[in-house]
XYZ file of N, CA and C in Angstrom:
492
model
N 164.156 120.089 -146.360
C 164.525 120.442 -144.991
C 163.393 120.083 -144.033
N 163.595 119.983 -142.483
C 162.477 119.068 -141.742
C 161.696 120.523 -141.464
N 160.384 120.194 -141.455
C 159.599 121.298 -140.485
C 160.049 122.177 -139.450
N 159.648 122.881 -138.786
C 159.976 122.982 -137.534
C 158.339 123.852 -136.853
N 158.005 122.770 -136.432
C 156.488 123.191 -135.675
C 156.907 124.006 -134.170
N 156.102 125.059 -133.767
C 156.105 125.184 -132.119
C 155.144 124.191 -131.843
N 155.231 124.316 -130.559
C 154.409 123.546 -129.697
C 152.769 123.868 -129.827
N 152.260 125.002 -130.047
C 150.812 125.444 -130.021
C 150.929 125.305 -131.221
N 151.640 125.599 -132.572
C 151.140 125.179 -134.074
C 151.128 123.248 -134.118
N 151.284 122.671 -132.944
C 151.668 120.849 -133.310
C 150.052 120.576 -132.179
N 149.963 121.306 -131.697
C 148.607 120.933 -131.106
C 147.116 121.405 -131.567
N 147.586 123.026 -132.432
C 146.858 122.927 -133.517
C 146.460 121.971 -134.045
N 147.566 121.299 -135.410
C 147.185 120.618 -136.251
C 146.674 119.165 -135.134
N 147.049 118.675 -134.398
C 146.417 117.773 -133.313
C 144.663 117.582 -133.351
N 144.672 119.321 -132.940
C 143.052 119.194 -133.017
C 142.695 118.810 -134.148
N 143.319 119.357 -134.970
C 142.106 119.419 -136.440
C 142.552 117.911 -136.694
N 143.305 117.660 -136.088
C 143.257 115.927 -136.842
C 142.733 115.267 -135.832
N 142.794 115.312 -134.637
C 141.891 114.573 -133.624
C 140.017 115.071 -134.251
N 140.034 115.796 -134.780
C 138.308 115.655 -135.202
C 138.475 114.657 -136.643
N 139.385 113.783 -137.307
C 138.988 113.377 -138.135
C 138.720 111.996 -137.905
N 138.427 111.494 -136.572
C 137.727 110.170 -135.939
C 136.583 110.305 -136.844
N 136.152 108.693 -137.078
C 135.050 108.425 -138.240
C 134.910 109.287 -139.491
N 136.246 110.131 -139.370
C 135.759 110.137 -141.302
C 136.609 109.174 -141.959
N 136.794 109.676 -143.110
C 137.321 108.525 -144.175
C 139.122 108.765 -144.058
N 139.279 109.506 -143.403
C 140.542 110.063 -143.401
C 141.296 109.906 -141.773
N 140.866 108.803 -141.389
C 141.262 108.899 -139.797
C 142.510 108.419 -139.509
N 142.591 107.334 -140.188
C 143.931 106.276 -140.400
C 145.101 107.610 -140.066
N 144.960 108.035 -141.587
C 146.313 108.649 -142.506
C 145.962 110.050 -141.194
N 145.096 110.606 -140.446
C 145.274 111.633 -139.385
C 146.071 111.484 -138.689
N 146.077 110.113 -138.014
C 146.914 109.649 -136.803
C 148.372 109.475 -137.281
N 148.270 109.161 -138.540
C 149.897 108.584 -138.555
C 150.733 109.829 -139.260
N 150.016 110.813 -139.644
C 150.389 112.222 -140.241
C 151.035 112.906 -138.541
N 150.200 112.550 -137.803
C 150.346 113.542 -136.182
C 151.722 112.980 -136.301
N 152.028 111.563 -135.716
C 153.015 110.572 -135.656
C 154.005 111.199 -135.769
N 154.052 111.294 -137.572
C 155.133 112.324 -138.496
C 156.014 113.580 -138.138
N 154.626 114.297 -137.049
C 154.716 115.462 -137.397
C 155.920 115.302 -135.942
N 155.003 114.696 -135.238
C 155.701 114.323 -133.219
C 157.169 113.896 -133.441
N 157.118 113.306 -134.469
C 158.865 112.948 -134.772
C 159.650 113.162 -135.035
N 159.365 114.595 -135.575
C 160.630 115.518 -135.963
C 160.796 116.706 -135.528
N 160.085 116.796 -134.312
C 159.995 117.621 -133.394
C 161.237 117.796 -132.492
N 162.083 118.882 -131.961
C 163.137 118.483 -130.842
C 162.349 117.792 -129.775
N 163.366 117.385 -128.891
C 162.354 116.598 -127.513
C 161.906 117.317 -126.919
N 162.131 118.613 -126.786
C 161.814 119.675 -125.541
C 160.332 120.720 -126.377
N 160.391 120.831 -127.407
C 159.361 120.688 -128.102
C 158.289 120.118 -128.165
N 158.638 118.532 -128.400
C 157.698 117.755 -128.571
C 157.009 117.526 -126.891
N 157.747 117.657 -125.858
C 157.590 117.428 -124.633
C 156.576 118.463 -124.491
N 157.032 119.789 -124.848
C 155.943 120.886 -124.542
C 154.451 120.871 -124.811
N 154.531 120.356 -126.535
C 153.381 120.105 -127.341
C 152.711 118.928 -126.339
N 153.323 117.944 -125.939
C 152.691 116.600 -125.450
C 151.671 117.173 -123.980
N 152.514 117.989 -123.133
C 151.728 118.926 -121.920
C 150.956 119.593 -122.472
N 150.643 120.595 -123.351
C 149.409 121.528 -123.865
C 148.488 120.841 -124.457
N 149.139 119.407 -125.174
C 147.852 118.529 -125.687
C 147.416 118.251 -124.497
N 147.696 117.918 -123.520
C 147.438 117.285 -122.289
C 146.074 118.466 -121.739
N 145.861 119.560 -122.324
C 144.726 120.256 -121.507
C 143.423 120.273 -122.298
N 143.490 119.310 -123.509
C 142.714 119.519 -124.208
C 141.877 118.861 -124.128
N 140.449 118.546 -124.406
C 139.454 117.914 -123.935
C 138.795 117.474 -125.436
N 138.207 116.559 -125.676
C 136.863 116.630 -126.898
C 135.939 115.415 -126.111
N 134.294 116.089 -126.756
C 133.585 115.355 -126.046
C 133.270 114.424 -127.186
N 132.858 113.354 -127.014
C 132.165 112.211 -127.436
C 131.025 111.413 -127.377
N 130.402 110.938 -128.378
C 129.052 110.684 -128.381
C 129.689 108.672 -127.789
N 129.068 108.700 -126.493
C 129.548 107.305 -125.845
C 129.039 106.069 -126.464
N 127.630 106.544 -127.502
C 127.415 105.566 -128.100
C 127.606 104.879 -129.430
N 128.486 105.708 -130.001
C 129.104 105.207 -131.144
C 129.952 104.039 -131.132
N 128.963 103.490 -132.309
C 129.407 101.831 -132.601
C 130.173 101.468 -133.728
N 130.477 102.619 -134.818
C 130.583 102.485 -135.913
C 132.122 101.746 -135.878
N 131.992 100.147 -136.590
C 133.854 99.803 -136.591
C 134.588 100.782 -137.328
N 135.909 100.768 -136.240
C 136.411 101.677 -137.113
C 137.356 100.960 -138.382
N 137.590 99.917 -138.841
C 138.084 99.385 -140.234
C 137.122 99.940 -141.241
N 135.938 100.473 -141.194
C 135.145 100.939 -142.197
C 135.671 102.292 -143.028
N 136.143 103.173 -142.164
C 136.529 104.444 -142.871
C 138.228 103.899 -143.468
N 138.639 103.192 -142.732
C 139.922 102.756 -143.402
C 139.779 102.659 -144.445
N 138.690 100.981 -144.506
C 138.882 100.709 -146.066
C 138.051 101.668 -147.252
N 137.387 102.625 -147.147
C 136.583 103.391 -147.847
C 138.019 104.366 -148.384
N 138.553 104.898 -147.351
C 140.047 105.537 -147.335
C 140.607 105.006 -148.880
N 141.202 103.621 -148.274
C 142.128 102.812 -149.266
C 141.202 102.867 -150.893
N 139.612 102.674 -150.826
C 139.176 102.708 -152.478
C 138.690 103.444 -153.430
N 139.096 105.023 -152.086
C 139.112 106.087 -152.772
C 140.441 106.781 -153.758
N 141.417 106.222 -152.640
C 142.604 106.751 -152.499
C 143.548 105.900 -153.711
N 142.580 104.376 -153.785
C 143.122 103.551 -154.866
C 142.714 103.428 -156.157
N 141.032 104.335 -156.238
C 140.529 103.374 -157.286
C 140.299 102.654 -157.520
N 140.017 101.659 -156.276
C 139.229 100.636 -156.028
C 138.053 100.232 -156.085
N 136.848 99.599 -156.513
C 136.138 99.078 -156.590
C 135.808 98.645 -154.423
N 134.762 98.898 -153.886
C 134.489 98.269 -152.569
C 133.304 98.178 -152.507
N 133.240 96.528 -152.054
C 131.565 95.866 -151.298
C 131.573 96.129 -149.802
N 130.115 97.238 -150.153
C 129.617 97.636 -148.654
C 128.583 97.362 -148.497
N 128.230 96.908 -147.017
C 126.819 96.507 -146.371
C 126.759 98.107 -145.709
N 125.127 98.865 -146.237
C 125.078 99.937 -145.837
C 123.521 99.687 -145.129
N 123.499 100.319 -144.211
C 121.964 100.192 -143.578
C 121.060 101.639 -143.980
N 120.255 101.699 -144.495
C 119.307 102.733 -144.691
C 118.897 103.846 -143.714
N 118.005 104.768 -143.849
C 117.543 105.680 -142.644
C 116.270 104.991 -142.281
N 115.748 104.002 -142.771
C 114.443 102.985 -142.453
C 114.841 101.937 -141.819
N 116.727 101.530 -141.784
C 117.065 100.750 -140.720
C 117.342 99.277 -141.505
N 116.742 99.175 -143.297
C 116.798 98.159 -144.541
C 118.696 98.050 -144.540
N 119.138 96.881 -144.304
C 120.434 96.571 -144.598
C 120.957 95.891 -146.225
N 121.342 96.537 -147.104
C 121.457 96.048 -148.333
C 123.434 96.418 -148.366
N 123.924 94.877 -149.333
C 124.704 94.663 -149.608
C 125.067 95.473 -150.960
N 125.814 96.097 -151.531
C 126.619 97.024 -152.605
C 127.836 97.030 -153.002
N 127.957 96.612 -154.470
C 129.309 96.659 -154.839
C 129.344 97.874 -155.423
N 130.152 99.114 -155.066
C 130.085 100.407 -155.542
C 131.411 101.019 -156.254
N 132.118 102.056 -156.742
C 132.818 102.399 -157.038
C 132.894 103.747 -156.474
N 133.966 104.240 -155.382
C 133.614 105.675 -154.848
C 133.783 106.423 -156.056
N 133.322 107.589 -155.370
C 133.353 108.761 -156.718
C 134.065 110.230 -155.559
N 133.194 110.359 -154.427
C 134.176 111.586 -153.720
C 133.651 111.315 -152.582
N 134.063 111.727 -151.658
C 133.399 112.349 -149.882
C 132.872 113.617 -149.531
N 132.201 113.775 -149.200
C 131.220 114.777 -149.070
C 131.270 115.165 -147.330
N 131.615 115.827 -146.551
C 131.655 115.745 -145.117
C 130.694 117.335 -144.713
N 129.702 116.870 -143.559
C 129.186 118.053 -142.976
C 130.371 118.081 -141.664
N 129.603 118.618 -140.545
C 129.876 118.565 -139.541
C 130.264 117.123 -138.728
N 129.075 117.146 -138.493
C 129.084 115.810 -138.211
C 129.251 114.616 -138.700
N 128.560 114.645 -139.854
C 128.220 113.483 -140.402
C 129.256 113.575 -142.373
N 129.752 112.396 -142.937
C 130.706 112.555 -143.746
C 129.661 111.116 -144.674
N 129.739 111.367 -146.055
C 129.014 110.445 -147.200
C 129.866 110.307 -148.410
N 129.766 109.472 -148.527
C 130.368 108.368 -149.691
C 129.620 108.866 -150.824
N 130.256 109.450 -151.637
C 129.242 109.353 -153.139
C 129.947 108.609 -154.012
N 129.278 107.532 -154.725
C 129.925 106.175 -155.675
C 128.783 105.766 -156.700
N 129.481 105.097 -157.498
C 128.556 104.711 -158.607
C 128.356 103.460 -158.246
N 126.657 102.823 -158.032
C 126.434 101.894 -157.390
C 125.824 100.819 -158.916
N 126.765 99.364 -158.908
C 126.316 98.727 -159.365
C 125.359 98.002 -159.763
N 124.841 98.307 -158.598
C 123.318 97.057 -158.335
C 122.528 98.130 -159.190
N 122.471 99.157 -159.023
C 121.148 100.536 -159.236
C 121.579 101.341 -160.910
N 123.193 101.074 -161.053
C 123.429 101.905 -162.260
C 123.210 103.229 -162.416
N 124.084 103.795 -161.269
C 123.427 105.310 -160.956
C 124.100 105.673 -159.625
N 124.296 106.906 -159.609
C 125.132 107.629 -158.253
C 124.295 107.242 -157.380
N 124.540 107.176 -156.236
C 124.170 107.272 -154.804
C 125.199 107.493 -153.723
N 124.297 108.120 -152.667
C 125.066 108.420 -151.565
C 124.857 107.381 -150.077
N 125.756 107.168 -149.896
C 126.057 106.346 -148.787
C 126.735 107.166 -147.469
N 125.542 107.434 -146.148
C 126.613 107.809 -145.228
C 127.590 106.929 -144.115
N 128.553 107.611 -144.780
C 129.502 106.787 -143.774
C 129.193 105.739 -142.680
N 128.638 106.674 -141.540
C 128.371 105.968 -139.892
C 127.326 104.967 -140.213
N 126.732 104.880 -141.161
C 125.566 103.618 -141.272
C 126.018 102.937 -142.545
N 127.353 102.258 -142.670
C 128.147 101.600 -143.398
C 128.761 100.654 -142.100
N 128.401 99.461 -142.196
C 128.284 98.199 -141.503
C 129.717 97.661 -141.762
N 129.623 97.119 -142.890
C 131.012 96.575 -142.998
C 131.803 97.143 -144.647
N 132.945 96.720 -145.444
C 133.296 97.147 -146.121
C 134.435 96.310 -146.620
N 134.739 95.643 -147.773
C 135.850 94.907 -148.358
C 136.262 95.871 -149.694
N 137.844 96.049 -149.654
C 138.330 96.224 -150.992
C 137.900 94.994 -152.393
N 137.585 95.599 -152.980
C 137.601 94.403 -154.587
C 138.843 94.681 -155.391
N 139.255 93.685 -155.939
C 140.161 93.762 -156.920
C 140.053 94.593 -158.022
N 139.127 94.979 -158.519
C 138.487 95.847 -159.714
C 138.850 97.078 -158.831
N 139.505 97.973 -160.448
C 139.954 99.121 -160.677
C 138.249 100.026 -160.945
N 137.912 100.894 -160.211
C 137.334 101.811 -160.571
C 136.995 102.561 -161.596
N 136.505 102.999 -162.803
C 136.861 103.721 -163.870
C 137.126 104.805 -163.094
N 137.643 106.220 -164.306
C 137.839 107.605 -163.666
C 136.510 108.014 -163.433
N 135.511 108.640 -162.688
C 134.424 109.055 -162.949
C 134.765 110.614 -162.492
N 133.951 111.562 -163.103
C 133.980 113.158 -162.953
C 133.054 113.163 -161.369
N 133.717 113.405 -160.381
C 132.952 114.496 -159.317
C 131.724 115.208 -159.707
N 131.835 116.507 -160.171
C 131.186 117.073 -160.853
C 129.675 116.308 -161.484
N 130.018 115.322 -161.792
C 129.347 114.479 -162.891
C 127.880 113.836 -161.350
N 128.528 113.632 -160.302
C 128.138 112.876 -159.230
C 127.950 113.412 -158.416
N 127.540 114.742 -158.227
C 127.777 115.299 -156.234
C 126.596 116.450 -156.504
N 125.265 116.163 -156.438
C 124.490 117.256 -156.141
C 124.620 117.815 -155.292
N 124.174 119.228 -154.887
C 124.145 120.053 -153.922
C 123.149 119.550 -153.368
N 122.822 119.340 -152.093
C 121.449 119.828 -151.030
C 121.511 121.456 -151.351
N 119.945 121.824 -151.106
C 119.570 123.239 -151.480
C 120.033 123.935 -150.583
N 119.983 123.658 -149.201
C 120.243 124.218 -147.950
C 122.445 123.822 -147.482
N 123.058 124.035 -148.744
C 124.151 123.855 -148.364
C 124.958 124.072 -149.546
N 126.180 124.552 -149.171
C 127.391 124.820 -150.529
C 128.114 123.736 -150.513
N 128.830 123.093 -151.660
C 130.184 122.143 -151.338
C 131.073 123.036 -151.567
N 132.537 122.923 -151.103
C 133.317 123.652 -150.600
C 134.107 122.615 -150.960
N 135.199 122.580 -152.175
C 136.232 121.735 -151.953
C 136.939 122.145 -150.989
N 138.089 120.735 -150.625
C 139.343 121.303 -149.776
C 140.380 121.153 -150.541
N 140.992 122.366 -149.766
C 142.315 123.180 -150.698
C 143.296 122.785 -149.753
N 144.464 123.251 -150.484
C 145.666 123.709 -149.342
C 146.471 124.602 -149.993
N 146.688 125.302 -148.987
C 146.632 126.710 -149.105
C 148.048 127.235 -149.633
């Protein structure tokens, strides 16, 4: 049977998907909203479209990051894909990587790639916004354990996401 959202539960989920600009999940945000706007009555969706209309988010004006990068990170997580990324360092060193994701890791702000990196033979973390460019590879990923790959920082919990 179809949903049936009000207008303040469709601008809800709006927000929380309008904050998923530059993560790995931005694509499938927008076209989930899409979904949601479409099976809305019109007088509904009309309502929701005016209350989105008061909403504001601010933005950092200087963000450069392309956005095809979180796409394709998206697609070789989501596939088991194998992806070559040009990642730039926190020293500003640009090195090329054929990696295999393993999970996403997201703070606030800032969202990281954890993958098993070929060149090094060994986990590493890659953050997102200083990921340059990004190609799918034809190579299947093995399964690798999470667990196996995702240290904690001391000063932080991981928190899977659920649904509820």
């Amino acid at each position: 049977p179809p949903l049936n959202f009000t207008p303040a539960e469709a601008v809800a989920i709006a927000i929380m998907l309008g904050r998923a600009d530059g993560t790995p999940f931005s694509r499938s945000a927008r076209t989930a909203l899409h979904k949601i706007l479409s099976v809305m009555s019109a007088a509904d969706g009309q309502s929701a479209r005016e209350l989105a209309g008061r909403i504001r988010f601010m933005t950092d004006p200087d963000s450069d990051r392309p956005s095809s990068v979180p796409a394709v990170l998206e697609q070789a997580m989501a596939a088991r894909r194998e992806v070559r990324l040009t990642h730039v360092d926190k020293d500003g060193a640009e090195t090329e990587r054929d990696v295999e994701p393993v999970a996403f890791n997201g703070t606030t702000h800032t969202w990281y790639l954890i993958a098993w990196c070929r060149l090094r033979r060994d986990s590493r973390v890659f953050r997102v916004d200083r990921v340059r460019r990004a190609c799918l590879l034809e190579e299947t990923a093995p399964d690798r354990q999470v667990q196996d790959h995702c240290a904690t920082p001391p000063d932080h919990v991981l928190r899977p996401l659920e649904f509820i």
